[in-house]
Amino acid sequence: MVSGGGSADLTPTAAVKILSAGTAGCVADLVTFPLDTAKVRLQIQGEASSLCEGHRAKYRGVFGTMWTMVETEGPRSLYSGLMAGLQRQMSFASVRIGLYDTMKQLYNRGSEHAGIGTRLLAGCTTGAMAVAFAQPTDVVKVRFQAQVRLPERGSLKRYSSTIDAYRTIAREEGVKGLWKGCLPNITRNAIVNCSELVTYDIIKELILKQTLFSSDNMPCHFTAAFAAGFCTTIVASPVDVVKTRFMNSLPGQYSGAINCALTMLIKEGPTAFYKGFMPSFLRLGSWNIVMFVSYEQIKRAVMRLQHSWESPIGPV
């Protein structure tokens, strides 16, 4: 991504970017996880005829969903699956974001001035690579966010812990169950990565070229990140809904991601593909802002620390 500012942050290494991206992804998840959980609940609503005998939860809007969850399941339900989410970010954001500049330069043969095609190709590549590493963590995260706990009716928990989820899925569905929904997730993350990183990259570059802000600072990062979140939500929502439904489905419920999408279209209509759009936008917008601002600051802090270690100590 475009660099600017002090000398300490002009040439961060790939390792610095990978570490900074993974850490920033975790920070963003900690802040926005309840919105992501609400988005998952809204996306799967309508999939099953009921959540348990004699009970049917009805979620209305992102904040209404969060309130219903707190009332019926307790505040902790908003952070169900957080551990898997943090595991996902450390293995996912670090690859798709941290390696973006490296891939961009690779495809552009070392040149710093990349065209839109090169940026899109780099975004698709790192997005697909990240899925290969992080798919099991994504499956477990979605399963935890989707499960409903109603103490007064007995527990409906599918898994007792993150480790139990990995073991149970591998035992009952085979190891391939941990990579369930891999194809729609690759599609989704190629789209998300391109929309997110390329939009952020281009808008940040335009802001700096037009001198809309005084320097490569936090307001610049905030503006570019907000625009990236909005564009990404519009483009990626349909694939995201299918991915969530398919990952959360019972064995044999759908024959594949395409069958899942067709079933949604036939039974619920085209609007089903944009279920949870508002929480998706609130989550992606806020996630992008927190992640990119954190990423830029963490990256600079690491470079300053590295610079201070490498600088020779002057005479006493």
mmCIF file with all atom_site columns, N, CA, C and O in Angstrom, residues 85-126:
data_model
loop_
_atom_site.group_PDB
_atom_site.id
_atom_site.type_symbol
_atom_site.label_atom_id
_atom_site.label_alt_id
_atom_site.label_comp_id
_atom_site.label_asym_id
_atom_site.label_entity_id
_atom_site.label_seq_id
_atom_site.pdbx_PDB_ins_code
_atom_site.Cartn_x
_atom_site.Cartn_y
_atom_site.Cartn_z
_atom_site.occupancy
_atom_site.B_iso_or_equiv
_atom_site.pdbx_formal_charge
_atom_site.auth_seq_id
_atom_site.auth_comp_id
_atom_site.auth_asym_id
_atom_site.auth_atom_id
_atom_site.pdbx_PDB_model_num
ATOM 1   N N  . GLY A 1 85  ? -12.217 -16.427 16.112  1.00 0.00 ? 85  GLY A N  1
ATOM 2   C CA . GLY A 1 85  ? -12.095 -15.216 15.316  1.00 0.00 ? 85  GLY A CA 1
ATOM 3   C C  . GLY A 1 85  ? -10.695 -14.623 15.389  1.00 0.00 ? 85  GLY A C  1
ATOM 4   O O  . GLY A 1 85  ? -10.133 -14.189 14.375  1.00 0.00 ? 85  GLY A O  1
ATOM 5   N N  . LEU A 1 86  ? -10.118 -14.611 16.584  1.00 0.00 ? 86  LEU A N  1
ATOM 6   C CA . LEU A 1 86  ? -8.759  -14.087 16.746  1.00 0.00 ? 86  LEU A CA 1
ATOM 7   C C  . LEU A 1 86  ? -7.742  -15.012 16.081  1.00 0.00 ? 86  LEU A C  1
ATOM 8   O O  . LEU A 1 86  ? -6.770  -14.537 15.466  1.00 0.00 ? 86  LEU A O  1
ATOM 9   N N  . GLN A 1 87  ? -7.968  -16.319 16.197  1.00 0.00 ? 87  GLN A N  1
ATOM 10  C CA . GLN A 1 87  ? -7.095  -17.269 15.501  1.00 0.00 ? 87  GLN A CA 1
ATOM 11  C C  . GLN A 1 87  ? -7.174  -17.043 13.991  1.00 0.00 ? 87  GLN A C  1
ATOM 12  O O  . GLN A 1 87  ? -6.156  -17.109 13.286  1.00 0.00 ? 87  GLN A O  1
ATOM 13  N N  . ARG A 1 88  ? -8.393  -16.776 13.521  1.00 0.00 ? 88  ARG A N  1
ATOM 14  C CA . ARG A 1 88  ? -8.584  -16.533 12.095  1.00 0.00 ? 88  ARG A CA 1
ATOM 15  C C  . ARG A 1 88  ? -7.817  -15.298 11.640  1.00 0.00 ? 88  ARG A C  1
ATOM 16  O O  . ARG A 1 88  ? -7.155  -15.316 10.600  1.00 0.00 ? 88  ARG A O  1
ATOM 17  N N  . GLN A 1 89  ? -7.897  -14.219 12.410  1.00 0.00 ? 89  GLN A N  1
ATOM 18  C CA . GLN A 1 89  ? -7.233  -12.982 11.998  1.00 0.00 ? 89  GLN A CA 1
ATOM 19  C C  . GLN A 1 89  ? -5.712  -13.134 11.964  1.00 0.00 ? 89  GLN A C  1
ATOM 20  O O  . GLN A 1 89  ? -5.055  -12.618 11.061  1.00 0.00 ? 89  GLN A O  1
ATOM 21  N N  . MET A 1 90  ? -5.157  -13.838 12.952  1.00 0.00 ? 90  MET A N  1
ATOM 22  C CA . MET A 1 90  ? -3.703  -14.000 12.977  1.00 0.00 ? 90  MET A CA 1
ATOM 23  C C  . MET A 1 90  ? -3.194  -14.807 11.788  1.00 0.00 ? 90  MET A C  1
ATOM 24  O O  . MET A 1 90  ? -2.079  -14.594 11.304  1.00 0.00 ? 90  MET A O  1
ATOM 25  N N  . SER A 1 91  ? -4.008  -15.750 11.302  1.00 0.00 ? 91  SER A N  1
ATOM 26  C CA . SER A 1 91  ? -3.590  -16.554 10.159  1.00 0.00 ? 91  SER A CA 1
ATOM 27  C C  . SER A 1 91  ? -4.144  -16.030 8.841   1.00 0.00 ? 91  SER A C  1
ATOM 28  O O  . SER A 1 91  ? -3.643  -16.395 7.769   1.00 0.00 ? 91  SER A O  1
ATOM 29  N N  . PHE A 1 92  ? -5.147  -15.168 8.910   1.00 0.00 ? 92  PHE A N  1
ATOM 30  C CA . PHE A 1 92  ? -5.850  -14.712 7.703   1.00 0.00 ? 92  PHE A CA 1
ATOM 31  C C  . PHE A 1 92  ? -5.452  -13.292 7.302   1.00 0.00 ? 92  PHE A C  1
ATOM 32  O O  . PHE A 1 92  ? -4.950  -13.064 6.199   1.00 0.00 ? 92  PHE A O  1
ATOM 33  N N  . ALA A 1 93  ? -5.663  -12.343 8.209   1.00 0.00 ? 93  ALA A N  1
ATOM 34  C CA . ALA A 1 93  ? -5.322  -10.948 7.893   1.00 0.00 ? 93  ALA A CA 1
ATOM 35  C C  . ALA A 1 93  ? -3.831  -10.794 7.631   1.00 0.00 ? 93  ALA A C  1
ATOM 36  O O  . ALA A 1 93  ? -3.422  -10.004 6.780   1.00 0.00 ? 93  ALA A O  1
ATOM 37  N N  . SER A 1 94  ? -3.020  -11.553 8.367   1.00 0.00 ? 94  SER A N  1
ATOM 38  C CA . SER A 1 94  ? -1.576  -11.453 8.195   1.00 0.00 ? 94  SER A CA 1
ATOM 39  C C  . SER A 1 94  ? -1.161  -11.817 6.775   1.00 0.00 ? 94  SER A C  1
ATOM 40  O O  . SER A 1 94  ? -0.232  -11.214 6.216   1.00 0.00 ? 94  SER A O  1
ATOM 41  N N  . VAL A 1 95  ? -1.864  -12.786 6.166   1.00 0.00 ? 95  VAL A N  1
ATOM 42  C CA . VAL A 1 95  ? -1.523  -13.217 4.805   1.00 0.00 ? 95  VAL A CA 1
ATOM 43  C C  . VAL A 1 95  ? -2.144  -12.293 3.770   1.00 0.00 ? 95  VAL A C  1
ATOM 44  O O  . VAL A 1 95  ? -1.452  -11.767 2.894   1.00 0.00 ? 95  VAL A O  1
ATOM 45  N N  . ARG A 1 96  ? -3.460  -12.076 3.857   1.00 0.00 ? 96  ARG A N  1
ATOM 46  C CA . ARG A 1 96  ? -4.137  -11.333 2.786   1.00 0.00 ? 96  ARG A CA 1
ATOM 47  C C  . ARG A 1 96  ? -3.772  -9.859  2.753   1.00 0.00 ? 96  ARG A C  1
ATOM 48  O O  . ARG A 1 96  ? -3.728  -9.249  1.683   1.00 0.00 ? 96  ARG A O  1
ATOM 49  N N  . ILE A 1 97  ? -3.471  -9.281  3.912   1.00 0.00 ? 97  ILE A N  1
ATOM 50  C CA . ILE A 1 97  ? -3.103  -7.863  3.959   1.00 0.00 ? 97  ILE A CA 1
ATOM 51  C C  . ILE A 1 97  ? -1.588  -7.691  3.993   1.00 0.00 ? 97  ILE A C  1
ATOM 52  O O  . ILE A 1 97  ? -1.029  -6.864  3.277   1.00 0.00 ? 97  ILE A O  1
ATOM 53  N N  . GLY A 1 98  ? -0.945  -8.527  4.825   1.00 0.00 ? 98  GLY A N  1
ATOM 54  C CA . GLY A 1 98  ? 0.496   -8.375  4.984   1.00 0.00 ? 98  GLY A CA 1
ATOM 55  C C  . GLY A 1 98  ? 1.295   -8.686  3.732   1.00 0.00 ? 98  GLY A C  1
ATOM 56  O O  . GLY A 1 98  ? 2.376   -8.124  3.524   1.00 0.00 ? 98  GLY A O  1
ATOM 57  N N  . LEU A 1 99  ? 0.796   -9.584  2.879   1.00 0.00 ? 99  LEU A N  1
ATOM 58  C CA . LEU A 1 99  ? 1.515   -9.965  1.666   1.00 0.00 ? 99  LEU A CA 1
ATOM 59  C C  . LEU A 1 99  ? 1.026   -9.236  0.419   1.00 0.00 ? 99  LEU A C  1
ATOM 60  O O  . LEU A 1 99  ? 1.532   -9.489  -0.682  1.00 0.00 ? 99  LEU A O  1
ATOM 61  N N  . TYR A 1 100 ? 0.061   -8.337  0.581   1.00 0.00 ? 100 TYR A N  1
ATOM 62  C CA . TYR A 1 100 ? -0.520  -7.645  -0.582  1.00 0.00 ? 100 TYR A CA 1
ATOM 63  C C  . TYR A 1 100 ? 0.529   -6.852  -1.350  1.00 0.00 ? 100 TYR A C  1
ATOM 64  O O  . TYR A 1 100 ? 0.643   -6.971  -2.579  1.00 0.00 ? 100 TYR A O  1
ATOM 65  N N  . ASP A 1 101 ? 1.314   -6.044  -0.651  1.00 0.00 ? 101 ASP A N  1
ATOM 66  C CA . ASP A 1 101 ? 2.338   -5.235  -1.328  1.00 0.00 ? 101 ASP A CA 1
ATOM 67  C C  . ASP A 1 101 ? 3.394   -6.111  -1.982  1.00 0.00 ? 101 ASP A C  1
ATOM 68  O O  . ASP A 1 101 ? 3.881   -5.813  -3.079  1.00 0.00 ? 101 ASP A O  1
ATOM 69  N N  . THR A 1 102 ? 3.751   -7.215  -1.322  1.00 0.00 ? 102 THR A N  1
ATOM 70  C CA . THR A 1 102 ? 4.745   -8.131  -1.881  1.00 0.00 ? 102 THR A CA 1
ATOM 71  C C  . THR A 1 102 ? 4.254   -8.727  -3.193  1.00 0.00 ? 102 THR A C  1
ATOM 72  O O  . THR A 1 102 ? 5.004   -8.790  -4.188  1.00 0.00 ? 102 THR A O  1
ATOM 73  N N  . MET A 1 103 ? 2.990   -9.177  -3.209  1.00 0.00 ? 103 MET A N  1
ATOM 74  C CA . MET A 1 103 ? 2.409   -9.738  -4.428  1.00 0.00 ? 103 MET A CA 1
ATOM 75  C C  . MET A 1 103 ? 2.271   -8.685  -5.521  1.00 0.00 ? 103 MET A C  1
ATOM 76  O O  . MET A 1 103 ? 2.495   -8.960  -6.704  1.00 0.00 ? 103 MET A O  1
ATOM 77  N N  . LYS A 1 104 ? 1.914   -7.492  -5.113  1.00 0.00 ? 104 LYS A N  1
ATOM 78  C CA . LYS A 1 104 ? 1.764   -6.399  -6.083  1.00 0.00 ? 104 LYS A CA 1
ATOM 79  C C  . LYS A 1 104 ? 3.095   -6.122  -6.780  1.00 0.00 ? 104 LYS A C  1
ATOM 80  O O  . LYS A 1 104 ? 3.140   -5.952  -8.005  1.00 0.00 ? 104 LYS A O  1
ATOM 81  N N  . GLN A 1 105 ? 4.166   -6.076  -6.010  1.00 0.00 ? 105 GLN A N  1
ATOM 82  C CA . GLN A 1 105 ? 5.485   -5.839  -6.586  1.00 0.00 ? 105 GLN A CA 1
ATOM 83  C C  . GLN A 1 105 ? 5.956   -7.028  -7.418  1.00 0.00 ? 105 GLN A C  1
ATOM 84  O O  . GLN A 1 105 ? 6.630   -6.856  -8.436  1.00 0.00 ? 105 GLN A O  1
ATOM 85  N N  . LEU A 1 106 ? 5.584   -8.251  -6.978  1.00 0.00 ? 106 LEU A N  1
ATOM 86  C CA . LEU A 1 106 ? 5.956   -9.445  -7.731  1.00 0.00 ? 106 LEU A CA 1
ATOM 87  C C  . LEU A 1 106 ? 5.328   -9.432  -9.114  1.00 0.00 ? 106 LEU A C  1
ATOM 88  O O  . LEU A 1 106 ? 6.005   -9.685  -10.123 1.00 0.00 ? 106 LEU A O  1
ATOM 89  N N  . TYR A 1 107 ? 4.022   -9.158  -9.170  1.00 0.00 ? 107 TYR A N  1
ATOM 90  C CA . TYR A 1 107 ? 3.331   -9.112  -10.451 1.00 0.00 ? 107 TYR A CA 1
ATOM 91  C C  . TYR A 1 107 ? 3.780   -7.922  -11.299 1.00 0.00 ? 107 TYR A C  1
ATOM 92  O O  . TYR A 1 107 ? 3.699   -7.962  -12.524 1.00 0.00 ? 107 TYR A O  1
ATOM 93  N N  . ASN A 1 108 ? 4.240   -6.862  -10.640 1.00 0.00 ? 108 ASN A N  1
ATOM 94  C CA . ASN A 1 108 ? 4.663   -5.655  -11.354 1.00 0.00 ? 108 ASN A CA 1
ATOM 95  C C  . ASN A 1 108 ? 6.172   -5.617  -11.555 1.00 0.00 ? 108 ASN A C  1
ATOM 96  O O  . ASN A 1 108 ? 6.726   -4.582  -11.898 1.00 0.00 ? 108 ASN A O  1
ATOM 97  N N  . ARG A 1 109 ? 6.825   -6.738  -11.299 1.00 0.00 ? 109 ARG A N  1
ATOM 98  C CA . ARG A 1 109 ? 8.267   -6.899  -11.491 1.00 0.00 ? 109 ARG A CA 1
ATOM 99  C C  . ARG A 1 109 ? 9.073   -5.852  -10.734 1.00 0.00 ? 109 ARG A C  1
ATOM 100 O O  . ARG A 1 109 ? 10.016  -5.258  -11.268 1.00 0.00 ? 109 ARG A O  1
ATOM 101 N N  . GLY A 1 110 ? 8.673   -5.628  -9.475  1.00 0.00 ? 110 GLY A N  1
ATOM 102 C CA . GLY A 1 110 ? 9.447   -4.758  -8.601  1.00 0.00 ? 110 GLY A CA 1
ATOM 103 C C  . GLY A 1 110 ? 9.102   -3.288  -8.664  1.00 0.00 ? 110 GLY A C  1
ATOM 104 O O  . GLY A 1 110 ? 9.555   -2.505  -7.821  1.00 0.00 ? 110 GLY A O  1
ATOM 105 N N  . SER A 1 111 ? 8.263   -2.884  -9.614  1.00 0.00 ? 111 SER A N  1
ATOM 106 C CA . SER A 1 111 ? 7.914   -1.470  -9.745  1.00 0.00 ? 111 SER A CA 1
ATOM 107 C C  . SER A 1 111 ? 6.922   -1.054  -8.660  1.00 0.00 ? 111 SER A C  1
ATOM 108 O O  . SER A 1 111 ? 6.046   -1.823  -8.269  1.00 0.00 ? 111 SER A O  1
ATOM 109 N N  . GLU A 1 112 ? 7.063   0.170   -8.158  1.00 0.00 ? 112 GLU A N  1
ATOM 110 C CA . GLU A 1 112 ? 6.164   0.686   -7.124  1.00 0.00 ? 112 GLU A CA 1
ATOM 111 C C  . GLU A 1 112 ? 4.859   1.201   -7.715  1.00 0.00 ? 112 GLU A C  1
ATOM 112 O O  . GLU A 1 112 ? 3.875   1.362   -7.010  1.00 0.00 ? 112 GLU A O  1
ATOM 113 N N  . HIS A 1 113 ? 4.859   1.480   -9.014  1.00 0.00 ? 113 HIS A N  1
ATOM 114 C CA . HIS A 1 113 ? 3.681   2.076   -9.663  1.00 0.00 ? 113 HIS A CA 1
ATOM 115 C C  . HIS A 1 113 ? 2.861   0.972   -10.331 1.00 0.00 ? 113 HIS A C  1
ATOM 116 O O  . HIS A 1 113 ? 3.098   0.604   -11.479 1.00 0.00 ? 113 HIS A O  1
ATOM 117 N N  . ALA A 1 114 ? 1.885   0.449   -9.613  1.00 0.00 ? 114 ALA A N  1
ATOM 118 C CA . ALA A 1 114 ? 1.068   -0.659  -10.111 1.00 0.00 ? 114 ALA A CA 1
ATOM 119 C C  . ALA A 1 114 ? -0.256  -0.152  -10.669 1.00 0.00 ? 114 ALA A C  1
ATOM 120 O O  . ALA A 1 114 ? -0.865  0.767   -10.115 1.00 0.00 ? 114 ALA A O  1
ATOM 121 N N  . GLY A 1 115 ? -0.687  -0.779  -11.765 1.00 0.00 ? 115 GLY A N  1
ATOM 122 C CA . GLY A 1 115 ? -1.981  -0.440  -12.343 1.00 0.00 ? 115 GLY A CA 1
ATOM 123 C C  . GLY A 1 115 ? -3.111  -1.156  -11.619 1.00 0.00 ? 115 GLY A C  1
ATOM 124 O O  . GLY A 1 115 ? -2.884  -2.005  -10.750 1.00 0.00 ? 115 GLY A O  1
ATOM 125 N N  . ILE A 1 116 ? -4.348  -0.832  -12.027 1.00 0.00 ? 116 ILE A N  1
ATOM 126 C CA . ILE A 1 116 ? -5.517  -1.407  -11.371 1.00 0.00 ? 116 ILE A CA 1
ATOM 127 C C  . ILE A 1 116 ? -5.560  -2.922  -11.563 1.00 0.00 ? 116 ILE A C  1
ATOM 128 O O  . ILE A 1 116 ? -5.922  -3.668  -10.643 1.00 0.00 ? 116 ILE A O  1
ATOM 129 N N  . GLY A 1 117 ? -5.144  -3.413  -12.744 1.00 0.00 ? 117 GLY A N  1
ATOM 130 C CA . GLY A 1 117 ? -5.143  -4.852  -12.995 1.00 0.00 ? 117 GLY A CA 1
ATOM 131 C C  . GLY A 1 117 ? -4.194  -5.595  -12.071 1.00 0.00 ? 117 GLY A C  1
ATOM 132 O O  . GLY A 1 117 ? -4.524  -6.659  -11.545 1.00 0.00 ? 117 GLY A O  1
ATOM 133 N N  . THR A 1 118 ? -3.001  -5.027  -11.884 1.00 0.00 ? 118 THR A N  1
ATOM 134 C CA . THR A 1 118 ? -2.010  -5.639  -10.991 1.00 0.00 ? 118 THR A CA 1
ATOM 135 C C  . THR A 1 118 ? -2.510  -5.660  -9.555  1.00 0.00 ? 118 THR A C  1
ATOM 136 O O  . THR A 1 118 ? -2.344  -6.650  -8.828  1.00 0.00 ? 118 THR A O  1
ATOM 137 N N  . ARG A 1 119 ? -3.141  -4.579  -9.123  1.00 0.00 ? 119 ARG A N  1
ATOM 138 C CA . ARG A 1 119 ? -3.669  -4.511  -7.756  1.00 0.00 ? 119 ARG A CA 1
ATOM 139 C C  . ARG A 1 119 ? -4.771  -5.548  -7.541  1.00 0.00 ? 119 ARG A C  1
ATOM 140 O O  . ARG A 1 119 ? -4.838  -6.201  -6.492  1.00 0.00 ? 119 ARG A O  1
ATOM 141 N N  . LEU A 1 120 ? -5.666  -5.675  -8.534  1.00 0.00 ? 120 LEU A N  1
ATOM 142 C CA . LEU A 1 120 ? -6.747  -6.653  -8.424  1.00 0.00 ? 120 LEU A CA 1
ATOM 143 C C  . LEU A 1 120 ? -6.195  -8.076  -8.377  1.00 0.00 ? 120 LEU A C  1
ATOM 144 O O  . LEU A 1 120 ? -6.660  -8.909  -7.597  1.00 0.00 ? 120 LEU A O  1
ATOM 145 N N  . LEU A 1 121 ? -5.192  -8.351  -9.205  1.00 0.00 ? 121 LEU A N  1
ATOM 146 C CA . LEU A 1 121 ? -4.588  -9.684  -9.233  1.00 0.00 ? 121 LEU A CA 1
ATOM 147 C C  . LEU A 1 121 ? -3.903  -9.997  -7.908  1.00 0.00 ? 121 LEU A C  1
ATOM 148 O O  . LEU A 1 121 ? -4.023  -11.109 -7.383  1.00 0.00 ? 121 LEU A O  1
ATOM 149 N N  . ALA A 1 122 ? -3.216  -9.014  -7.353  1.00 0.00 ? 122 ALA A N  1
ATOM 150 C CA . ALA A 1 122 ? -2.547  -9.200  -6.059  1.00 0.00 ? 122 ALA A CA 1
ATOM 151 C C  . ALA A 1 122 ? -3.568  -9.439  -4.957  1.00 0.00 ? 122 ALA A C  1
ATOM 152 O O  . ALA A 1 122 ? -3.374  -10.304 -4.088  1.00 0.00 ? 122 ALA A O  1
ATOM 153 N N  . GLY A 1 123 ? -4.675  -8.697  -4.986  1.00 0.00 ? 123 GLY A N  1
ATOM 154 C CA . GLY A 1 123 ? -5.728  -8.874  -3.988  1.00 0.00 ? 123 GLY A CA 1
ATOM 155 C C  . GLY A 1 123 ? -6.373  -10.241 -4.073  1.00 0.00 ? 123 GLY A C  1
ATOM 156 O O  . GLY A 1 123 ? -6.633  -10.884 -3.045  1.00 0.00 ? 123 GLY A O  1
ATOM 157 N N  . CYS A 1 124 ? -6.634  -10.718 -5.298  1.00 0.00 ? 124 CYS A N  1
ATOM 158 C CA . CYS A 1 124 ? -7.217  -12.051 -5.483  1.00 0.00 ? 124 CYS A CA 1
ATOM 159 C C  . CYS A 1 124 ? -6.269  -13.127 -4.979  1.00 0.00 ? 124 CYS A C  1
ATOM 160 O O  . CYS A 1 124 ? -6.694  -14.091 -4.330  1.00 0.00 ? 124 CYS A O  1
ATOM 161 N N  . THR A 1 125 ? -4.989  -12.972 -5.264  1.00 0.00 ? 125 THR A N  1
ATOM 162 C CA . THR A 1 125 ? -3.999  -13.985 -4.885  1.00 0.00 ? 125 THR A CA 1
ATOM 163 C C  . THR A 1 125 ? -3.880  -14.107 -3.375  1.00 0.00 ? 125 THR A C  1
ATOM 164 O O  . THR A 1 125 ? -3.960  -15.218 -2.822  1.00 0.00 ? 125 THR A O  1
ATOM 165 N N  . THR A 1 126 ? -3.687  -12.990 -2.676  1.00 0.00 ? 126 THR A N  1
ATOM 166 C CA . THR A 1 126 ? -3.511  -13.068 -1.221  1.00 0.00 ? 126 THR A CA 1
ATOM 167 C C  . THR A 1 126 ? -4.802  -13.471 -0.528  1.00 0.00 ? 126 THR A C  1
ATOM 168 O O  . THR A 1 126 ? -4.772  -14.151 0.507   1.00 0.00 ? 126 THR A O  1
#
